[in-house]
mmCIF file of C-alpha atoms in Angstrom:
data_model
loop_
_atom_site.group_PDB
_atom_site.id
_atom_site.type_symbol
_atom_site.label_atom_id
_atom_site.label_comp_id
_atom_site.label_asym_id
_atom_site.label_seq_id
_atom_site.Cartn_x
_atom_site.Cartn_y
_atom_site.Cartn_z
ATOM 1 C CA MET A 18 9.221 -14.167 -56.612
ATOM 2 C CA ASN A 19 7.541 -12.085 -53.961
ATOM 3 C CA SER A 20 3.716 -12.628 -54.303
ATOM 4 C CA ASN A 21 2.888 -9.408 -52.415
ATOM 5 C CA ARG A 22 2.602 -5.956 -53.926
ATOM 6 C CA ARG A 23 2.058 -2.443 -52.640
ATOM 7 C CA ILE A 24 -1.377 -0.846 -53.209
ATOM 8 C CA PRO A 25 -1.898 2.936 -52.827
ATOM 9 C CA LEU A 26 -4.219 4.203 -50.079
ATOM 10 C CA PHE A 27 -6.925 5.479 -52.477
ATOM 11 C CA ALA A 28 -7.293 1.993 -53.993
ATOM 12 C CA LEU A 29 -7.768 0.414 -50.563
ATOM 13 C CA VAL A 30 -10.416 2.973 -49.606
ATOM 14 C CA ALA A 31 -12.300 2.069 -52.797
ATOM 15 C CA MET A 32 -12.251 -1.548 -51.609
ATOM 16 C CA GLY A 33 -14.042 -0.504 -48.425
ATOM 17 C CA ALA A 34 -11.020 -0.607 -46.044
ATOM 18 C CA ILE A 35 -9.790 2.442 -44.038
ATOM 19 C CA LEU A 36 -5.966 2.296 -43.715
ATOM 20 C CA ALA A 37 -3.189 4.471 -42.264
ATOM 21 C CA VAL A 38 -1.460 7.054 -44.508
ATOM 22 C CA GLY A 39 1.124 5.568 -46.861
ATOM 23 C CA ASP A 40 1.517 2.371 -48.805
ATOM 24 C CA LEU A 41 1.039 -0.934 -46.987
ATOM 25 C CA LEU A 42 1.981 -4.428 -47.912
ATOM 26 C CA VAL A 43 -1.263 -6.381 -48.620
ATOM 27 C CA PRO A 44 -2.024 -9.776 -50.194
ATOM 28 C CA HIS A 45 -2.131 -9.852 -53.962
ATOM 29 C CA GLU A 46 -5.739 -11.184 -54.030
ATOM 30 C CA THR A 47 -8.795 -11.220 -51.734
ATOM 31 C CA SER A 48 -12.147 -13.019 -52.110
ATOM 32 C CA ALA A 49 -14.106 -10.750 -49.765
ATOM 33 C CA GLN A 50 -16.234 -8.040 -51.317
ATOM 34 C CA ILE A 51 -18.039 -4.900 -50.281
ATOM 35 C CA CYS A 52 -21.529 -5.615 -48.914
ATOM 36 C CA SER A 53 -24.362 -3.494 -47.522
ATOM 37 C CA ALA A 54 -25.938 -4.336 -44.144
ATOM 38 C CA ALA A 55 -29.621 -3.567 -43.555
ATOM 39 C CA ILE A 56 -32.775 -5.050 -42.046
ATOM 40 C CA ASP A 57 -36.428 -4.246 -42.616
ATOM 41 C CA ALA A 58 -38.124 -3.743 -39.233
ATOM 42 C CA LYS A 59 -41.911 -3.722 -39.536
ATOM 43 C CA PRO A 60 -44.788 -3.476 -36.998
ATOM 44 C CA ILE A 61 -47.898 -5.376 -38.138
ATOM 45 C CA PHE A 62 -51.352 -4.724 -36.635
ATOM 46 C CA CYS A 63 -53.477 -7.835 -35.992
ATOM 47 C CA GLU A 64 -51.311 -10.191 -38.118
ATOM 48 C CA GLN A 65 -53.528 -13.080 -36.967
ATOM 49 C CA PRO A 66 -57.240 -12.078 -37.191
ATOM 50 C CA ALA A 67 -58.064 -14.621 -34.476
ATOM 51 C CA ASP A 68 -55.996 -12.487 -32.045
ATOM 52 C CA CYS A 69 -58.201 -9.427 -32.685
ATOM 53 C CA PRO A 70 -61.809 -10.669 -32.885
ATOM 54 C CA GLY A 71 -64.185 -7.907 -33.960
ATOM 55 C CA THR A 72 -61.410 -5.328 -34.462
ATOM 56 C CA ASN A 73 -61.251 -3.038 -37.510
ATOM 57 C CA VAL A 74 -57.858 -1.275 -37.316
ATOM 58 C CA ALA A 75 -59.175 1.381 -39.719
ATOM 59 C CA ALA A 76 -62.007 2.280 -37.288
ATOM 60 C CA LEU A 77 -60.970 1.311 -33.745
ATOM 61 C CA GLN A 78 -63.453 1.549 -30.902
ATOM 62 C CA ALA A 79 -62.578 1.785 -27.199
ATOM 63 C CA GLY A 80 -61.704 -1.636 -25.782
ATOM 64 C CA ASP A 81 -61.053 -3.350 -29.151
ATOM 65 C CA PRO A 82 -58.260 -5.975 -28.872
ATOM 66 C CA VAL A 83 -55.145 -5.078 -30.894
ATOM 67 C CA THR A 84 -51.850 -6.907 -31.451
ATOM 68 C CA ILE A 85 -48.579 -5.509 -32.830
ATOM 69 C CA THR A 86 -46.203 -8.136 -34.259
ATOM 70 C CA GLY A 87 -42.528 -7.127 -34.558
ATOM 71 C CA GLN A 88 -41.302 -8.558 -37.877
ATOM 72 C CA PHE A 89 -37.713 -8.420 -39.143
ATOM 73 C CA THR A 90 -36.255 -9.254 -42.587
ATOM 74 C CA ASN A 91 -32.595 -9.403 -43.632
ATOM 75 C CA THR A 92 -32.336 -7.022 -46.630
ATOM 76 C CA SER A 93 -28.510 -6.914 -46.801
ATOM 77 C CA THR A 94 -26.902 -7.191 -50.260
ATOM 78 C CA TYR A 95 -23.678 -8.143 -52.013
ATOM 79 C CA ALA A 96 -22.049 -5.472 -54.197
ATOM 80 C CA SER A 97 -21.472 -7.686 -57.250
ATOM 81 C CA ASN A 98 -21.422 -11.288 -58.463
ATOM 82 C CA PRO A 99 -23.087 -12.379 -55.242
ATOM 83 C CA PRO A 100 -24.017 -15.736 -53.880
ATOM 84 C CA PRO A 101 -27.776 -15.811 -53.247
ATOM 85 C CA ASN A 102 -28.781 -12.552 -51.505
ATOM 86 C CA PRO A 103 -28.868 -11.695 -48.674
ATOM 87 C CA PRO A 104 -25.509 -12.406 -47.021
ATOM 88 C CA ALA A 105 -25.670 -14.032 -43.588
ATOM 89 C CA GLY A 106 -25.714 -11.842 -40.496
ATOM 90 C CA ASN A 107 -26.618 -11.538 -36.828
ATOM 91 C CA LEU A 108 -29.003 -9.338 -34.893
ATOM 92 C CA LYS A 109 -26.381 -8.659 -32.238
ATOM 93 C CA ALA A 110 -26.587 -9.520 -28.550
ATOM 94 C CA GLY A 111 -27.006 -6.406 -26.440
ATOM 95 C CA SER A 112 -29.133 -4.603 -29.032
ATOM 96 C CA THR A 113 -32.172 -2.737 -27.695
ATOM 97 C CA ILE A 114 -34.967 -2.257 -30.221
ATOM 98 C CA LYS A 115 -37.638 0.369 -29.559
ATOM 99 C CA ILE A 116 -41.292 -0.347 -30.395
ATOM 100 C CA TRP A 117 -43.710 2.602 -30.236
ATOM 101 C CA TYR A 118 -47.392 1.643 -29.891
ATOM 102 C CA ALA A 119 -48.896 5.001 -30.924
ATOM 103 C CA CYS A 120 -47.483 8.308 -32.230
ATOM 104 C CA SER A 121 -49.020 11.241 -34.054
ATOM 105 C CA ASN A 122 -46.508 10.926 -36.931
ATOM 106 C CA SER A 123 -44.632 8.007 -38.492
ATOM 107 C CA GLY A 124 -41.221 9.115 -37.173
ATOM 108 C CA CYS A 125 -42.333 8.934 -33.507
ATOM 109 C CA GLY A 126 -40.066 11.847 -32.608
ATOM 110 C CA ALA A 127 -40.007 13.414 -29.164
ATOM 111 C CA GLY A 128 -43.347 15.039 -28.365
ATOM 112 C CA THR A 129 -45.323 12.945 -30.858
ATOM 113 C CA GLU A 130 -45.859 9.946 -28.549
ATOM 114 C CA GLU A 131 -49.534 9.343 -27.679
ATOM 115 C CA ALA A 132 -49.893 7.734 -24.245
ATOM 116 C CA ASN A 133 -52.782 5.309 -23.606
ATOM 117 C CA TRP A 134 -54.157 5.388 -27.146
ATOM 118 C CA LEU A 135 -53.188 1.697 -27.087
ATOM 119 C CA VAL A 136 -53.003 0.173 -23.601
ATOM 120 C CA TYR A 137 -50.368 -2.544 -23.010
ATOM 121 C CA GLY A 138 -51.529 -5.945 -21.809
ATOM 122 C CA SER A 139 -48.888 -8.642 -22.408
ATOM 123 C CA SER A 140 -46.208 -9.868 -24.831
ATOM 124 C CA THR A 141 -45.119 -13.192 -26.371
ATOM 125 C CA LEU A 142 -41.694 -13.935 -27.851
ATOM 126 C CA LEU A 143 -41.799 -15.751 -31.201
ATOM 127 C CA GLY A 144 -39.514 -17.928 -33.332
ATOM 128 C CA PRO A 145 -35.762 -17.413 -32.776
ATOM 129 C CA ALA A 146 -36.436 -14.755 -30.106
ATOM 130 C CA VAL A 147 -37.553 -17.462 -27.652
ATOM 131 C CA GLY A 148 -34.653 -17.893 -25.225
ATOM 132 C CA ASN A 149 -32.585 -15.243 -27.025
ATOM 133 C CA ALA A 150 -34.499 -12.033 -26.269
ATOM 134 C CA SER A 151 -36.776 -10.350 -23.752
ATOM 135 C CA PHE A 152 -39.511 -7.713 -24.045
ATOM 136 C CA SER A 153 -40.583 -5.171 -21.440
ATOM 137 C CA ASP A 154 -43.181 -2.418 -21.504
ATOM 138 C CA ASP A 155 -41.598 0.988 -20.846
ATOM 139 C CA ALA A 156 -44.433 1.945 -18.421
ATOM 140 C CA ASN A 157 -44.972 5.260 -20.227
ATOM 141 C CA GLY A 158 -48.200 4.333 -22.021
ATOM 142 C CA TYR A 159 -46.768 4.389 -25.528
ATOM 143 C CA SER A 160 -43.696 2.122 -26.023
ATOM 144 C CA GLY A 161 -41.755 -1.013 -25.122
ATOM 145 C CA THR A 162 -38.239 -2.392 -25.622
ATOM 146 C CA LEU A 163 -37.098 -5.669 -27.219
ATOM 147 C CA THR A 164 -33.657 -6.609 -25.846
ATOM 148 C CA ILE A 165 -31.506 -9.127 -27.760
ATOM 149 C CA LEU A 166 -29.760 -11.352 -25.173
ATOM 150 C CA ASN A 167 -27.930 -13.673 -27.611
ATOM 151 C CA ASP A 168 -27.077 -13.263 -31.288
ATOM 152 C CA ILE A 169 -30.051 -14.076 -33.525
ATOM 153 C CA ALA A 170 -28.768 -15.441 -36.832
ATOM 154 C CA ALA A 171 -30.125 -14.554 -40.274
ATOM 155 C CA PRO A 172 -28.965 -17.407 -42.591
ATOM 156 C CA GLU A 173 -27.308 -16.895 -45.956
ATOM 157 C CA GLY A 174 -29.822 -16.375 -48.780
ATOM 158 C CA ASP A 175 -32.822 -16.280 -46.422
ATOM 159 C CA ALA A 176 -34.988 -13.192 -47.015
ATOM 160 C CA THR A 177 -38.009 -14.656 -45.212
ATOM 161 C CA PRO A 178 -39.716 -12.227 -42.787
ATOM 162 C CA THR A 179 -39.267 -13.438 -39.191
ATOM 163 C CA ASP A 180 -41.655 -12.612 -36.328
ATOM 164 C CA LEU A 181 -39.822 -11.983 -33.036
ATOM 165 C CA VAL A 182 -42.478 -10.620 -30.654
ATOM 166 C CA LYS A 183 -46.269 -10.209 -30.445
ATOM 167 C CA ILE A 184 -47.556 -7.432 -28.165
ATOM 168 C CA THR A 185 -51.161 -7.617 -26.962
ATOM 169 C CA LEU A 186 -52.898 -4.265 -26.330
ATOM 170 C CA ALA A 187 -56.383 -2.754 -26.204
ATOM 171 C CA ALA A 188 -57.681 0.425 -27.820
ATOM 172 C CA GLY A 189 -58.050 3.182 -25.243
ATOM 173 C CA THR A 190 -60.751 5.824 -25.097
ATOM 174 C CA ARG A 191 -61.046 7.639 -28.428
ATOM 175 C CA PRO A 192 -58.770 10.733 -28.351
ATOM 176 C CA PRO A 193 -60.659 14.045 -28.013
ATOM 177 C CA VAL A 194 -59.667 15.519 -31.396
ATOM 178 C CA PRO A 195 -61.929 17.072 -34.026
ATOM 179 C CA ASN A 196 -61.116 14.887 -37.057
ATOM 180 C CA SER A 197 -63.703 12.399 -38.196
ATOM 181 C CA ALA A 198 -61.138 9.581 -37.906
ATOM 182 C CA THR A 199 -58.027 9.801 -35.716
ATOM 183 C CA ILE A 200 -54.975 8.343 -37.518
ATOM 184 C CA PHE A 201 -51.927 7.210 -35.518
ATOM 185 C CA TYR A 202 -48.717 5.302 -36.213
ATOM 186 C CA SER A 203 -46.799 2.374 -34.732
ATOM 187 C CA ARG A 204 -43.031 2.203 -35.284
ATOM 188 C CA ILE A 205 -40.034 -0.146 -34.782
ATOM 189 C CA GLU A 206 -36.467 1.210 -34.821
ATOM 190 C CA THR A 207 -33.151 -0.585 -34.227
ATOM 191 C CA GLY A 208 -29.779 0.999 -33.530
ATOM 192 C CA VAL A 209 -27.638 1.955 -36.547
ATOM 193 C CA SER A 210 -25.223 -0.972 -35.951
ATOM 194 C CA ASP A 211 -27.509 -3.595 -34.342
ATOM 195 C CA PHE A 212 -27.168 -5.929 -37.355
ATOM 196 C CA GLU A 213 -23.751 -7.231 -38.456
ATOM 197 C CA ILE A 214 -22.924 -9.181 -41.630
ATOM 198 C CA THR A 215 -21.122 -12.463 -40.837
ATOM 199 C CA SER A 216 -20.812 -13.915 -44.355
ATOM 200 C CA ALA A 217 -17.226 -14.883 -45.253
ATOM 201 C CA SER A 218 -17.886 -13.497 -48.742
ATOM 202 C CA CYS A 219 -18.093 -9.941 -47.331
ATOM 203 C CA LEU A 220 -15.480 -7.688 -45.800
ATOM 204 C CA PRO A 221 -15.662 -7.980 -41.979
ATOM 205 C CA GLY A 222 -17.254 -5.500 -39.589
ATOM 206 C CA ILE A 223 -20.089 -4.251 -41.854
ATOM 207 C CA THR A 224 -23.082 -3.215 -39.721
ATOM 208 C CA GLY A 225 -26.450 -1.594 -40.242
ATOM 209 C CA GLY A 226 -29.934 -1.230 -38.802
ATOM 210 C CA GLY A 227 -33.519 -0.813 -39.801
ATOM 211 C CA GLN A 228 -36.812 0.857 -39.032
ATOM 212 C CA GLY A 229 -40.381 0.986 -40.258
ATOM 213 C CA SER A 230 -43.870 2.155 -39.359
ATOM 214 C CA THR A 231 -47.525 1.467 -40.096
ATOM 215 C CA ALA A 232 -50.800 3.279 -39.467
ATOM 216 C CA ALA A 233 -54.195 2.636 -37.907
ATOM 217 C CA ALA A 234 -57.135 4.860 -37.002
ATOM 218 C CA PHE A 235 -59.852 5.320 -34.437
ATOM 219 C CA GLY A 236 -63.382 5.350 -35.843
ATOM 220 C CA ALA A 237 -65.363 8.543 -36.019
ATOM 221 C CA THR A 238 -67.522 9.383 -33.021
ATOM 222 C CA PRO A 239 -71.036 8.167 -33.877
ATOM 223 C CA THR A 240 -73.661 10.873 -34.316
ATOM 224 C CA PRO A 241 -76.466 10.288 -31.812
ATOM 225 C CA THR A 242 -79.689 9.181 -33.471
ATOM 226 C CA PRO A 243 -82.874 10.752 -32.069
ATOM 227 C CA THR A 244 -85.045 8.222 -30.315
ATOM 228 C CA PRO A 245 -88.339 7.965 -32.223
ATOM 229 C CA THR A 246 -91.601 8.197 -30.371
ATOM 230 C CA PRO A 247 -92.784 4.643 -29.901
ATOM 231 C CA THR A 248 -96.025 3.700 -31.617
ATOM 232 C CA PRO A 249 -98.191 1.290 -29.637
ATOM 233 C CA THR A 250 -98.705 -1.986 -31.433
ATOM 234 C CA PRO A 251 -101.454 -4.457 -30.760
ATOM 235 C CA VAL A 252 -100.406 -7.386 -28.603
ATOM 236 C CA PRO A 253 -100.894 -10.592 -30.611
ATOM 237 C CA THR A 254 -102.387 -13.657 -29.060
ATOM 238 C CA PRO A 255 -99.407 -15.715 -27.907
ATOM 239 C CA THR A 256 -98.888 -19.079 -29.501
ATOM 240 C CA PRO A 257 -96.985 -21.858 -27.803
ATOM 241 C CA ALA A 258 -93.332 -21.886 -28.862
ATOM 242 C CA PRO A 259 -92.228 -25.171 -30.443
ATOM 243 C CA THR A 260 -89.733 -27.193 -28.458
ATOM 244 C CA PRO A 261 -86.312 -26.626 -30.068
ATOM 245 C CA THR A 262 -84.280 -29.595 -31.261
ATOM 246 C CA PRO A 263 -80.531 -29.864 -31.768
ATOM 247 C CA GLU A 264 -81.050 -29.970 -35.539
ATOM 248 C CA ASP A 265 -82.387 -26.421 -35.870
ATOM 249 C CA VAL A 266 -80.852 -24.279 -33.099
ATOM 250 C CA ILE A 267 -77.804 -21.985 -33.139
ATOM 251 C CA CYS A 268 -76.424 -20.819 -29.777
ATOM 252 C CA ARG A 269 -73.395 -18.782 -28.800
ATOM 253 C CA PRO A 270 -70.318 -20.913 -28.090
ATOM 254 C CA CYS A 271 -69.261 -19.111 -24.901
ATOM 255 C CA LYS A 272 -70.635 -19.173 -21.373
ATOM 256 C CA HIS A 273 -70.024 -15.409 -21.325
ATOM 257 C CA PRO A 274 -71.212 -12.879 -23.951
ATOM 258 C CA CYS A 275 -69.232 -13.216 -27.208
ATOM 259 C CA ALA A 276 -70.953 -10.988 -29.727
ATOM 260 C CA SER A 277 -71.300 -11.694 -33.429
ATOM 261 C CA ARG A 278 -70.959 -8.489 -35.452
ATOM 262 C CA ILE A 279 -71.505 -6.824 -38.807
ATOM 263 C CA PHE A 280 -69.071 -3.994 -39.624
ATOM 264 C CA ILE A 281 -70.130 -1.347 -42.155
ATOM 265 C CA THR A 282 -66.900 0.171 -43.528
ATOM 266 C CA PRO A 283 -66.147 3.250 -45.687
ATOM 267 C CA PRO A 284 -66.999 2.878 -49.422
ATOM 268 C CA ALA A 285 -63.381 2.093 -50.366
ATOM 269 C CA ALA A 286 -63.421 -1.214 -48.446
ATOM 270 C CA LEU A 287 -65.778 -4.191 -48.257
ATOM 271 C CA ASP A 288 -68.020 -4.592 -45.216
ATOM 272 C CA TYR A 289 -67.379 -7.691 -43.120
ATOM 273 C CA THR A 290 -68.996 -9.921 -40.492
ATOM 274 C CA ASP A 291 -67.581 -11.941 -37.585
ATOM 275 C CA LEU A 292 -69.863 -14.828 -36.545
ATOM 276 C CA HIS A 293 -69.405 -17.060 -33.473
ATOM 277 C CA LEU A 294 -71.847 -20.017 -33.451
ATOM 278 C CA LEU A 295 -72.451 -23.303 -31.635
ATOM 279 C CA VAL A 296 -74.332 -26.156 -33.337
ATOM 280 C CA GLN A 297 -74.876 -29.745 -32.273
ATOM 281 C CA PRO A 298 -74.565 -32.138 -35.238
ATOM 282 C CA PRO A 299 -74.961 -35.896 -34.893
ATOM 283 C CA PRO A 300 -71.982 -38.022 -33.783
ATOM 284 C CA GLY A 301 -69.374 -38.676 -36.472
ATOM 285 C CA CYS A 302 -70.008 -35.391 -38.305
ATOM 286 C CA ASP A 303 -67.083 -34.445 -40.638
ATOM 287 C CA PRO A 304 -67.661 -30.834 -41.821
ATOM 288 C CA SER A 305 -65.152 -31.205 -44.673
ATOM 289 C CA ALA A 306 -66.992 -34.161 -46.219
ATOM 290 C CA GLY A 307 -69.941 -32.118 -47.500
ATOM 291 C CA VAL A 308 -70.990 -28.627 -48.571
ATOM 292 C CA PHE A 309 -70.667 -25.855 -45.962
ATOM 293 C CA GLY A 310 -73.015 -22.876 -46.266
ATOM 294 C CA ILE A 311 -73.582 -19.620 -44.394
ATOM 295 C CA GLU A 312 -76.342 -17.037 -44.909
ATOM 296 C CA VAL A 313 -77.424 -13.886 -43.057
ATOM 297 C CA THR A 314 -80.793 -12.459 -44.176
ATOM 298 C CA ASN A 315 -83.375 -9.876 -43.167
ATOM 299 C CA ALA A 316 -86.606 -8.547 -44.645
ATOM 300 C CA GLY A 317 -84.588 -6.795 -47.369
ATOM 301 C CA GLY A 318 -82.914 -9.977 -48.625
ATOM 302 C CA THR A 319 -79.471 -11.510 -48.218
ATOM 303 C CA VAL A 320 -76.969 -9.514 -46.142
ATOM 304 C CA PHE A 321 -74.135 -12.050 -46.563
ATOM 305 C CA GLY A 322 -73.879 -15.560 -47.967
ATOM 306 C CA ASP A 323 -71.340 -18.040 -49.303
ATOM 307 C CA THR A 324 -70.813 -21.804 -49.726
ATOM 308 C CA LEU A 325 -67.741 -24.050 -49.731
ATOM 309 C CA ALA A 326 -67.553 -27.246 -51.740
ATOM 310 C CA ALA A 327 -66.797 -30.557 -50.058
ATOM 311 C CA GLY A 328 -63.077 -30.934 -49.394
ATOM 312 C CA SER A 329 -62.412 -27.176 -49.067
ATOM 313 C CA MET A 330 -61.479 -27.412 -45.363
ATOM 314 C CA THR A 331 -58.285 -28.875 -43.879
ATOM 315 C CA LYS A 332 -58.408 -31.128 -40.777
ATOM 316 C CA ARG A 333 -56.034 -30.128 -37.950
ATOM 317 C CA GLY A 334 -56.413 -32.157 -34.780
ATOM 318 C CA ARG A 335 -59.995 -31.602 -33.567
ATOM 319 C CA SER A 336 -60.516 -28.626 -35.891
ATOM 320 C CA TRP A 337 -61.297 -27.943 -39.555
ATOM 321 C CA ILE A 338 -59.685 -24.824 -41.111
ATOM 322 C CA TYR A 339 -60.366 -22.772 -44.276
ATOM 323 C CA ARG A 340 -58.766 -19.496 -45.418
ATOM 324 C CA ASP A 341 -59.125 -17.455 -48.630
ATOM 325 C CA VAL A 342 -57.048 -14.239 -48.561
ATOM 326 C CA PRO A 343 -58.494 -12.792 -51.853
ATOM 327 C CA ALA A 344 -61.931 -12.733 -50.180
ATOM 328 C CA ARG A 345 -60.868 -9.470 -48.502
ATOM 329 C CA LYS A 346 -61.199 -7.829 -51.926
ATOM 330 C CA ASN A 347 -63.466 -10.215 -53.815
ATOM 331 C CA GLY A 348 -65.990 -11.017 -51.068
ATOM 332 C CA GLY A 349 -66.983 -14.320 -49.507
ATOM 333 C CA ILE A 350 -65.636 -16.415 -46.629
ATOM 334 C CA PHE A 351 -62.159 -15.164 -45.643
ATOM 335 C CA ALA A 352 -61.465 -17.368 -42.587
ATOM 336 C CA LEU A 353 -63.349 -20.324 -41.087
ATOM 337 C CA LYS A 354 -62.585 -22.562 -38.125
ATOM 338 C CA ILE A 355 -64.847 -25.383 -36.924
ATOM 339 C CA MET A 356 -63.806 -27.048 -33.665
ATOM 340 C CA GLU A 357 -65.267 -29.899 -31.639
ATOM 341 C CA ARG A 358 -66.176 -28.747 -28.123
ATOM 342 C CA ILE A 359 -66.655 -30.733 -24.938
ATOM 343 C CA ASP A 360 -67.932 -27.962 -22.651
ATOM 344 C CA PRO A 361 -70.372 -26.978 -24.000
ATOM 345 C CA VAL A 362 -70.918 -30.049 -26.176
ATOM 346 C CA GLY A 363 -71.141 -29.357 -29.904
ATOM 347 C CA MET A 364 -69.170 -27.751 -32.720
ATOM 348 C CA ARG A 365 -67.980 -24.157 -32.444
ATOM 349 C CA ILE A 366 -67.940 -22.211 -35.716
ATOM 350 C CA ASP A 367 -65.892 -18.971 -36.001
ATOM 351 C CA LEU A 368 -66.198 -17.223 -39.377
ATOM 352 C CA ARG A 369 -65.132 -13.926 -40.960
ATOM 353 C CA GLY A 370 -66.674 -12.978 -44.304
ATOM 354 C CA PHE A 371 -66.436 -9.916 -46.576
ATOM 355 C CA GLY A 372 -68.988 -8.361 -48.931
ATOM 356 C CA ASP A 373 -71.467 -5.531 -49.527
ATOM 357 C CA MET A 374 -73.669 -5.617 -46.421
ATOM 358 C CA SER A 375 -75.457 -2.304 -46.981
ATOM 359 C CA SER A 376 -78.785 -4.176 -46.872
ATOM 360 C CA ALA A 377 -78.269 -4.686 -43.104
ATOM 361 C CA THR A 378 -80.832 -2.010 -42.224
ATOM 362 C CA ASP A 379 -83.483 -4.145 -40.494
ATOM 363 C CA PRO A 380 -82.419 -5.287 -36.994
ATOM 364 C CA LEU A 381 -84.365 -8.571 -37.233
ATOM 365 C CA MET A 382 -81.935 -10.929 -38.968
ATOM 366 C CA THR A 383 -81.760 -14.696 -39.483
ATOM 367 C CA VAL A 384 -78.524 -16.691 -39.572
ATOM 368 C CA ASN A 385 -78.535 -20.083 -41.340
ATOM 369 C CA VAL A 386 -75.519 -22.402 -41.361
ATOM 370 C CA THR A 387 -75.363 -25.758 -43.169
ATOM 371 C CA VAL A 388 -72.888 -28.387 -41.991
ATOM 372 C CA CYS A 389 -72.925 -32.187 -42.323
ATOM 373 C CA GLY A 390 -76.131 -31.962 -44.389
ATOM 374 C CA ILE A 391 -78.117 -30.180 -41.636
ATOM 375 C CA THR A 392 -79.201 -26.522 -41.698
ATOM 376 C CA TYR A 393 -79.181 -24.726 -38.328
ATOM 377 C CA SER A 394 -80.931 -21.409 -37.824
ATOM 378 C CA THR A 395 -81.549 -18.563 -35.391
ATOM 379 C CA THR A 396 -83.548 -15.340 -35.749
ATOM 380 C CA ASP A 397 -82.620 -12.452 -33.449
ATOM 381 C CA SER A 398 -82.966 -8.699 -33.109
ATOM 382 C CA TRP A 399 -79.475 -7.202 -33.654
ATOM 383 C CA THR A 400 -78.361 -4.012 -31.876
ATOM 384 C CA PRO A 401 -76.925 -1.072 -33.871
ATOM 385 C CA ASN A 402 -73.604 0.407 -32.696
ATOM 386 C CA GLY A 403 -71.061 2.896 -34.060
ATOM 387 C CA THR A 404 -69.671 0.472 -36.646
ATOM 388 C CA GLY A 405 -72.708 -1.569 -37.658
ATOM 389 C CA TRP A 406 -74.611 -4.272 -35.731
ATOM 390 C CA LEU A 407 -73.979 -6.815 -32.988
ATOM 391 C CA VAL A 408 -75.886 -9.665 -31.339
ATOM 392 C CA ASN A 409 -75.301 -12.213 -28.578
ATOM 393 C CA PHE A 410 -77.095 -15.415 -29.579
ATOM 394 C CA ALA A 411 -79.021 -17.499 -27.034
ATOM 395 C CA PRO A 412 -76.817 -18.790 -24.176
ATOM 396 C CA VAL A 413 -75.859 -22.432 -24.255
ATOM 397 C CA GLU A 414 -78.190 -23.126 -21.320
ATOM 398 C CA ALA A 415 -81.127 -22.302 -23.603
ATOM 399 C CA CYS A 416 -80.013 -24.772 -26.274
ATOM 400 C CA PRO A 417 -80.962 -28.434 -26.103
ATOM 401 C CA ALA A 418 -78.226 -30.964 -25.488
ATOM 402 C CA THR A 419 -77.480 -33.539 -28.163
ATOM 403 C CA PRO A 420 -79.574 -36.612 -27.301
ATOM 404 C CA ALA A 421 -78.027 -40.047 -27.004
ATOM 405 C CA PRO A 422 -78.652 -42.190 -30.120
ATOM 406 C CA THR A 423 -81.712 -44.426 -29.940
ATOM 407 C CA PRO A 424 -80.751 -48.114 -30.104
ATOM 408 C CA VAL A 425 -82.091 -50.052 -33.085
ATOM 409 C CA LEU A 426 -83.783 -53.308 -32.002
ATOM 410 C CA THR A 427 -83.801 -56.221 -34.413
ATOM 411 C CA PRO A 428 -87.058 -58.241 -34.214
ATOM 412 C CA ILE A 429 -86.644 -61.854 -33.159
ATOM 413 C CA PRO A 430 -87.978 -64.125 -35.952
#
């Protein structure tokens, strides 16, 4: 018996195949099914906070560091009775993917590009893009192009977002527009057939693309504050300053200025602080073995404070790491990294914390940090700026070096 049969043209079109006019001889059965090809292309501002120290993407200031990470997710689907979604596919070799840094609307159509709102610095290929893609700035002040050199595979059933490129930029001079906050958009857009399904469970030749955008904003131009007339104050009789010791001094961890900051945000979001500290604990200090504490105070009380129980940090090489994503909404320490330093000698502490910091109205503030059972402290006059306060702690040259341990002599009987 002949196992083939004739199928009318309209039935084949319903199966997703385009055939010539008339009946054709086709196999009696097929296992391939109709599938839909698509990817989610997403630009992410400052995906790693450590790449954008001191940056608030909702209130950018000129010179703030900004990164845009190009992230791609396979969102293709089977029509029915699928294996685990999504079906496998390739981001095809030869594809050119446009990345706009700044536009005045989310579609980034012609005439909406905003040159030099974000100024290009460098780029880094990530994950499967290494060796299979290249990125170049378009030299127009507002965009770049990711070129796929070899197929980049998206495995069957893998809907994990994949980072392909990180672009490092800096906020330009605030645009001269009247709004209190200048909103702009970043966008990624592939070609309509840059992604092709390769799963054997799907009919061949199915292609698609993807696009997406996100928003950021420049901060409002600060209103100048009138300079008050200074009131003469009596000069107190100077008292000799005590000689600092390693147990009670906080310095800045850089040989160049690296400001610690307090950011006062709009009422809908929590305020936050970025602190960069250098302390000099005794040899053998393990920050994860005991309680870690941080406190910022002024004459009005506590501006920010939180503690971590022993064992909260994770050891990675010469560093200790802690991260608590819900702190962005709930308050407290969001990210903490403590790293042993050789030059300068000591432990560098980088911390971001969230909370209500509206009590930061007095410029004279004290920072206390407790690590390895020792509390370190510094009191400084912070400088107000358009977003809150900043301070550069004493340079490392002004901090005492950790002394060598004193040998213990056992008396001779």
